[in-house]
Every structure is written in C-alpha cells, then in structure tokens.
PDB file of C-alpha atoms in Angstrom:
ATOM      1  CA  ALA A   1       0.025   0.212   0.149  1.00 66.00           C
ATOM      2  CA  HIS A   2       1.319   3.768  -1.024  1.00 65.00           C
ATOM      3  CA  GLU A   3       1.471   5.949   2.492  1.00 72.00           C
ATOM      4  CA  MET A   4       0.658   9.766   1.452  1.00 68.00           C
ATOM      5  CA  VAL A   5       3.770  11.504   2.859  1.00 73.00           C
ATOM      6  CA  ASN A   6       2.101  14.819   4.179  1.00 75.00           C
ATOM      7  CA  ARG A   7       4.897  17.355   3.249  1.00 86.00           C
ATOM      8  CA  TYR A   8       4.889  20.919   2.790  1.00 90.00           C
ATOM      9  CA  CYS A   9       5.698  22.623  -0.288  1.00 90.00           C
ATOM     10  CA  VAL A  10       8.377  24.634   1.099  1.00 91.00           C
ATOM     11  CA  GLU A  11      11.133  23.494   3.615  1.00 91.00           C
ATOM     12  CA  PRO A  12      12.600  26.642   6.154  1.00 91.00           C
ATOM     13  CA  THR A  13      15.779  27.722   5.057  1.00 89.00           C
ATOM     14  CA  ASN A  14      16.782  27.395   9.008  1.00 91.00           C
ATOM     15  CA  PRO A  15      14.237  24.732  10.835  1.00 92.00           C
ATOM     16  CA  GLU A  16      15.871  25.440  14.960  1.00 94.00           C
ATOM     17  CA  LYS A  17      14.856  28.871  13.864  1.00 95.00           C
ATOM     18  CA  SER A  18      10.729  28.426  12.835  1.00 96.00           C
ATOM     19  CA  ALA A  19       7.639  26.850  13.605  1.00 96.00           C
ATOM     20  CA  LYS A  20       4.950  24.467  10.995  1.00 96.00           C
ATOM     21  CA  ALA A  21       1.260  24.541  11.550  1.00 97.00           C
ATOM     22  CA  ARG A  22      -0.943  22.896   9.062  1.00 96.00           C
ATOM     23  CA  SER A  23      -4.464  21.775   8.396  1.00 96.00           C
ATOM     24  CA  THR A  24      -6.604  19.751   6.101  1.00 95.00           C
ATOM     25  CA  HIS A  25      -9.547  19.390   4.462  1.00 96.00           C
ATOM     26  CA  VAL A  26     -11.301  22.096   6.706  1.00 97.00           C
ATOM     27  CA  ARG A  27     -14.623  23.749   5.488  1.00 97.00           C
ATOM     28  CA  VAL A  28     -13.885  27.076   4.366  1.00 98.00           C
ATOM     29  CA  HIS A  29     -14.429  27.820   1.300  1.00 98.00           C
ATOM     30  CA  PHE A  30     -11.007  28.190  -0.513  1.00 98.00           C
ATOM     31  CA  LYS A  31     -11.790  31.503  -2.313  1.00 98.00           C
ATOM     32  CA  ASN A  32     -11.707  33.360   0.954  1.00 98.00           C
ATOM     33  CA  THR A  33      -8.991  31.668   2.964  1.00 98.00           C
ATOM     34  CA  PHE A  34      -6.363  32.319  -0.193  1.00 98.00           C
ATOM     35  CA  GLU A  35      -7.455  36.136  -0.093  1.00 98.00           C
ATOM     36  CA  THR A  36      -7.159  36.008   3.850  1.00 98.00           C
ATOM     37  CA  ALA A  37      -3.917  34.079   3.247  1.00 98.00           C
ATOM     38  CA  ALA A  38      -2.458  36.568   0.897  1.00 97.00           C
ATOM     39  CA  ALA A  39      -3.160  39.820   2.997  1.00 97.00           C
ATOM     40  CA  VAL A  40      -1.132  38.273   5.740  1.00 97.00           C
ATOM     41  CA  ARG A  41       1.944  36.905   3.998  1.00 97.00           C
ATOM     42  CA  GLY A  42       5.141  37.939   5.015  1.00 96.00           C
ATOM     43  CA  MET A  43       3.358  40.491   8.169  1.00 96.00           C
ATOM     44  CA  THR A  44       4.551  39.472  11.781  1.00 96.00           C
ATOM     45  CA  LEU A  45       2.677  37.151  14.004  1.00 97.00           C
ATOM     46  CA  GLU A  46       1.844  40.607  15.903  1.00 97.00           C
ATOM     47  CA  LYS A  47       0.825  42.551  13.010  1.00 97.00           C
ATOM     48  CA  ALA A  48      -1.385  39.984  11.470  1.00 98.00           C
ATOM     49  CA  LYS A  49      -3.416  38.948  14.098  1.00 98.00           C
ATOM     50  CA  SER A  50      -4.105  42.464  15.424  1.00 98.00           C
ATOM     51  CA  TYR A  51      -5.059  43.000  11.670  1.00 98.00           C
ATOM     52  CA  LEU A  52      -7.285  39.985  11.505  1.00 98.00           C
ATOM     53  CA  ASN A  53      -8.934  41.519  14.825  1.00 98.00           C
ATOM     54  CA  ASN A  54      -9.868  43.974  13.346  1.00 98.00           C
ATOM     55  CA  CYS A  55     -11.262  42.316  10.180  1.00 98.00           C
ATOM     56  CA  LEU A  56     -13.352  40.246  12.483  1.00 98.00           C
ATOM     57  CA  GLU A  57     -15.074  43.797  13.633  1.00 97.00           C
ATOM     58  CA  LYS A  58     -14.704  45.393  10.518  1.00 97.00           C
ATOM     59  CA  LYS A  59     -11.970  48.026  11.210  1.00 97.00           C
ATOM     60  CA  GLU A  60     -10.318  46.733   8.411  1.00 97.00           C
ATOM     61  CA  ILE A  61     -10.542  44.576   5.078  1.00 97.00           C
ATOM     62  CA  ILE A  62      -9.367  41.348   3.324  1.00 98.00           C
ATOM     63  CA  PRO A  63      -8.342  43.197  -0.375  1.00 97.00           C
ATOM     64  CA  PHE A  64      -9.389  40.516  -2.812  1.00 97.00           C
ATOM     65  CA  ARG A  65      -7.216  40.304  -5.749  1.00 96.00           C
ATOM     66  CA  ARG A  66      -7.627  37.400  -7.758  1.00 97.00           C
ATOM     67  CA  PHE A  67     -11.123  35.920  -6.882  1.00 97.00           C
ATOM     68  CA  ASN A  68     -12.679  38.835  -6.796  1.00 96.00           C
ATOM     69  CA  LYS A  69     -15.674  38.389  -9.745  1.00 96.00           C
ATOM     70  CA  GLY A  70     -18.739  40.106  -7.791  1.00 96.00           C
ATOM     71  CA  VAL A  71     -16.949  41.480  -4.879  1.00 97.00           C
ATOM     72  CA  GLY A  72     -18.702  44.793  -3.781  1.00 97.00           C
ATOM     73  CA  ARG A  73     -16.158  47.734  -3.741  1.00 97.00           C
ATOM     74  CA  HIS A  74     -15.171  49.311  -0.133  1.00 97.00           C
ATOM     75  CA  ALA A  75     -13.387  52.767   0.660  1.00 96.00           C
ATOM     76  CA  GLN A  76     -11.469  50.541   3.370  1.00 96.00           C
ATOM     77  CA  VAL A  77      -9.984  48.450   0.648  1.00 96.00           C
ATOM     78  CA  LYS A  78      -7.854  52.364  -0.443  1.00 94.00           C
ATOM     79  CA  GLY A  79      -3.859  52.378  -0.226  1.00 91.00           C
ATOM     80  CA  MET A  80      -4.387  48.534  -0.977  1.00 92.00           C
ATOM     81  CA  GLY A  81      -3.336  47.927  -3.936  1.00 90.00           C
ATOM     82  CA  SER A  82      -7.034  47.051  -4.625  1.00 93.00           C
ATOM     83  CA  SER A  83     -10.937  48.342  -4.925  1.00 96.00           C
ATOM     84  CA  GLN A  84     -12.508  45.190  -3.728  1.00 97.00           C
ATOM     85  CA  GLY A  85     -13.003  43.501  -0.462  1.00 97.00           C
ATOM     86  CA  ARG A  86     -14.683  41.787   2.321  1.00 98.00           C
ATOM     87  CA  TRP A  87     -14.805  40.235   5.645  1.00 98.00           C
ATOM     88  CA  PRO A  88     -14.551  36.609   5.118  1.00 98.00           C
ATOM     89  CA  THR A  89     -15.056  35.633   8.768  1.00 98.00           C
ATOM     90  CA  LYS A  90     -14.738  32.368   8.965  1.00 98.00           C
ATOM     91  CA  SER A  91     -12.012  32.022   6.945  1.00 98.00           C
ATOM     92  CA  ILE A  92     -10.054  34.794   8.995  1.00 98.00           C
ATOM     93  CA  GLU A  93     -11.135  32.547  12.150  1.00 98.00           C
ATOM     94  CA  HIS A  94      -9.649  29.514  11.310  1.00 98.00           C
ATOM     95  CA  VAL A  95      -6.174  31.489   9.363  1.00 98.00           C
ATOM     96  CA  ILE A  96      -6.295  33.163  13.225  1.00 98.00           C
ATOM     97  CA  SER A  97      -6.213  29.602  15.032  1.00 98.00           C
ATOM     98  CA  LEU A  98      -3.794  28.233  12.910  1.00 98.00           C
ATOM     99  CA  LEU A  99      -1.162  31.490  13.922  1.00 98.00           C
ATOM    100  CA  VAL A 100      -2.233  31.068  17.283  1.00 98.00           C
ATOM    101  CA  ASN A 101      -1.016  26.738  16.516  1.00 97.00           C
ATOM    102  CA  ALA A 102       2.131  27.946  15.223  1.00 97.00           C
ATOM    103  CA  GLU A 103       2.997  30.307  17.337  1.00 97.00           C
ATOM    104  CA  SER A 104       2.716  27.486  20.688  1.00 97.00           C
ATOM    105  CA  ASN A 105       4.504  25.258  18.511  1.00 97.00           C
ATOM    106  CA  ALA A 106       7.698  28.069  17.968  1.00 97.00           C
ATOM    107  CA  VAL A 107       7.266  29.081  21.927  1.00 97.00           C
ATOM    108  CA  ALA A 108       7.601  25.141  22.437  1.00 97.00           C
ATOM    109  CA  LYS A 109      11.026  25.398  20.588  1.00 96.00           C
ATOM    110  CA  GLY A 110      12.178  27.795  22.666  1.00 96.00           C
ATOM    111  CA  LEU A 111      11.259  31.290  19.986  1.00 96.00           C
ATOM    112  CA  ASP A 112      10.617  34.395  21.133  1.00 95.00           C
ATOM    113  CA  ALA A 113       6.929  34.941  19.474  1.00 94.00           C
ATOM    114  CA  ASN A 114       7.690  38.739  19.320  1.00 95.00           C
ATOM    115  CA  LYS A 115      10.436  38.065  16.639  1.00 95.00           C
ATOM    116  CA  LEU A 116       8.218  35.707  14.796  1.00 96.00           C
ATOM    117  CA  VAL A 117       7.297  36.368  10.809  1.00 97.00           C
ATOM    118  CA  ILE A 118       4.824  34.690   8.626  1.00 96.00           C
ATOM    119  CA  SER A 119       7.749  33.348   6.018  1.00 95.00           C
ATOM    120  CA  HIS A 120       5.703  31.409   4.088  1.00 96.00           C
ATOM    121  CA  ILE A 121       1.345  30.686   3.942  1.00 97.00           C
ATOM    122  CA  LYS A 122      -0.311  28.443   1.207  1.00 97.00           C
ATOM    123  CA  VAL A 123      -3.916  27.918   0.781  1.00 98.00           C
ATOM    124  CA  ASP A 124      -4.254  24.759  -1.437  1.00 97.00           C
ATOM    125  CA  GLN A 125      -7.831  23.306  -2.837  1.00 97.00           C
ATOM    126  CA  ALA A 126      -9.411  20.371  -1.002  1.00 97.00           C
ATOM    127  CA  THR A 127     -11.763  17.060  -2.375  1.00 97.00           C
ATOM    128  CA  HIS A 128     -14.699  18.868  -3.224  1.00 97.00           C
ATOM    129  CA  MET A 129     -17.194  17.340  -0.790  1.00 97.00           C
ATOM    130  CA  ARG A 130     -20.347  16.463  -2.471  1.00 97.00           C
ATOM    131  CA  ARG A 131     -24.076  17.089  -2.110  1.00 97.00           C
ATOM    132  CA  ARG A 132     -27.699  17.825  -4.265  1.00 97.00           C
ATOM    133  CA  THR A 133     -30.052  20.148  -4.859  1.00 98.00           C
ATOM    134  CA  TYR A 134     -33.318  19.643  -6.105  1.00 98.00           C
ATOM    135  CA  ARG A 135     -34.592  21.300  -9.011  1.00 98.00           C
ATOM    136  CA  ALA A 136     -37.513  22.245 -11.141  1.00 98.00           C
ATOM    137  CA  HIS A 137     -38.974  19.336 -13.009  1.00 98.00           C
ATOM    138  CA  GLY A 138     -37.763  16.590 -11.132  1.00 98.00           C
ATOM    139  CA  ARG A 139     -33.846  17.258 -11.985  1.00 98.00           C
ATOM    140  CA  ILE A 140     -30.937  17.531  -9.779  1.00 98.00           C
ATOM    141  CA  ASN A 141     -28.124  18.980  -9.618  1.00 98.00           C
ATOM    142  CA  PRO A 142     -24.641  19.471  -7.595  1.00 97.00           C
ATOM    143  CA  TRP A 143     -24.412  21.150  -4.317  1.00 97.00           C
ATOM    144  CA  MET A 144     -20.617  21.323  -4.059  1.00 97.00           C
ATOM    145  CA  SER A 145     -17.944  22.881  -1.066  1.00 97.00           C
ATOM    146  CA  SER A 146     -14.595  23.770  -1.918  1.00 97.00           C
ATOM    147  CA  PRO A 147     -12.638  23.032   1.489  1.00 98.00           C
ATOM    148  CA  SER A 148      -8.657  24.585   1.968  1.00 97.00           C
ATOM    149  CA  HIS A 149      -5.863  22.961   2.674  1.00 97.00           C
ATOM    150  CA  VAL A 150      -3.683  25.390   4.819  1.00 97.00           C
ATOM    151  CA  GLU A 151      -0.520  25.243   5.724  1.00 97.00           C
ATOM    152  CA  LEU A 152       1.836  28.412   7.413  1.00 96.00           C
ATOM    153  CA  ILE A 153       5.577  28.866   8.309  1.00 96.00           C
ATOM    154  CA  LEU A 154       6.348  31.264  11.138  1.00 97.00           C
ATOM    155  CA  THR A 155      10.517  32.053  11.210  1.00 96.00           C
ATOM    156  CA  GLU A 156      12.388  34.304  14.300  1.00 96.00           C
ATOM    157  CA  VAL A 157      13.747  36.946  12.351  1.00 93.00           C
ATOM    158  CA  GLU A 158      16.448  39.043  14.261  1.00 84.00           C
ATOM    159  CA  GLY A 159      16.182  43.383  14.504  1.00 70.00           C
ATOM    160  CA  THR A 160      15.203  44.886  11.486  1.00 62.00           C
ATOM    161  CA  VAL A 161      17.662  46.370   9.005  1.00 61.00           C
ATOM    162  CA  SER A 162      18.650  49.996   8.900  1.00 65.00           C
ATOM    163  CA  ARG A 163      19.607  51.350   5.470  1.00 64.00           C
ATOM    164  CA  ALA A 164      22.771  52.222   4.899  1.00 67.00           C
ATOM    165  CA  ALA A 165      23.415  56.516   5.182  1.00 69.00           C
ATOM    166  CA  GLY A 166      23.125  57.731   1.077  1.00 70.00           C
ATOM    167  CA  ALA A 167      21.918  54.214   0.011  1.00 70.00           C
ATOM    168  CA  LYS A 168      19.843  54.029  -3.310  1.00 73.00           C
ATOM    169  CA  VAL A 169      16.935  52.127  -3.174  1.00 67.00           C
ATOM    170  CA  VAL A 170      17.335  49.659  -6.091  1.00 65.00           C
ATOM    171  CA  LYS A 171      13.310  48.610  -7.173  1.00 61.00           C
ATOM    172  CA  GLN A 172      13.566  44.919  -9.489  1.00 61.00           C
ATOM    173  CA  ASN A 173      11.255  43.269 -11.311  1.00 59.00           C
ATOM    174  CA  VAL A 174      10.141  46.535 -11.903  1.00 56.00           C
ATOM    175  CA  GLN A 175       8.500  47.372 -15.456  1.00 58.00           C
ATOM    176  CA  ALA A 176       9.243  50.478 -17.526  1.00 50.00           C
TER     177      ALA A 176
END
C-alpha cells in the first residue's frame, strides 16, 4: 500500500528558527481563505493577529485581488492595491487559530514570539464535498463545497536592518 507523505511545499531555510502549522480538509471556502492568507503573508505574527482581529470587527478589510468577480468595492480597501474587499469571518477565524497553533509550536521550541514573521502561508483546494439540490421538473444539480488545505511557517528574524547612509533604493522586477 502506498502511504501519502505529508510534506510542506516549502521547507524553512533554518528549521531551528522556524515553526510550522497546517490543517487539511477544512470546511472554509478556498477562495476566501486564499485572499485572507495573501493579506497576512510576510507580516509579523503580532501585526497579523491584530489585523485579522480588526477585520473581524470590520475596522480593517481583506482585499480581494485574484478571486474578485462580483466582490463589492469598499473605501476601506484604499491604499491596499485593490478596490474590492470583504470580511470573510470563517476564513479569518481559521487563519487566526492556525497562527495561534504555530505560535505555541514556536514557543515550545524556545523561539521568541515577538520576533516571528509569517515567512510562508499557502492555501490549496481540498477535494470537493458533494451534496445535491433539487430543481424544477424533477432534475437534480450538484451542491458542492470547496474546502481548503492551509499550511504556514513562522520564522524568527533578528531585529530590523536599517538602511545604510546615502544608500540608493533599487526596485527590482519593475516594468519600465
């Protein structure tokens, strides 16, 4: 029998300074969770948790950049590189719970919770779950749900690097 190996799609460059958390087959919408993860990618742990809690209170918003067809426009999204956004409560709560889990894994490893950064977060589609809905004239249509797999890695970083005096900022990957 073939055994499935649970691997993260990225391994941390320094495993001693990193902590991981993942969840599979979770009944949270893939598209909403994808956008929620994209919003917190690269943030510090404290900033991400306060941002997501603000989103739950509708003080801040999750910008929808990729899966944004039919998503309403909101003034709260100004300055976030999008004009469309939502407050996907269930996805936000799930990402917060994963962050808390990864944080406790990091603390158990002896890492400093104040220096943790979300170095990797990824959302994949899980197998669709199937139900049926009954239509006119005796027909039946599928009524599918779109669950998710979510994985994240927190990495402990040393203090911020200050810019050298008189250093020139070089932007990379910018089209002229």
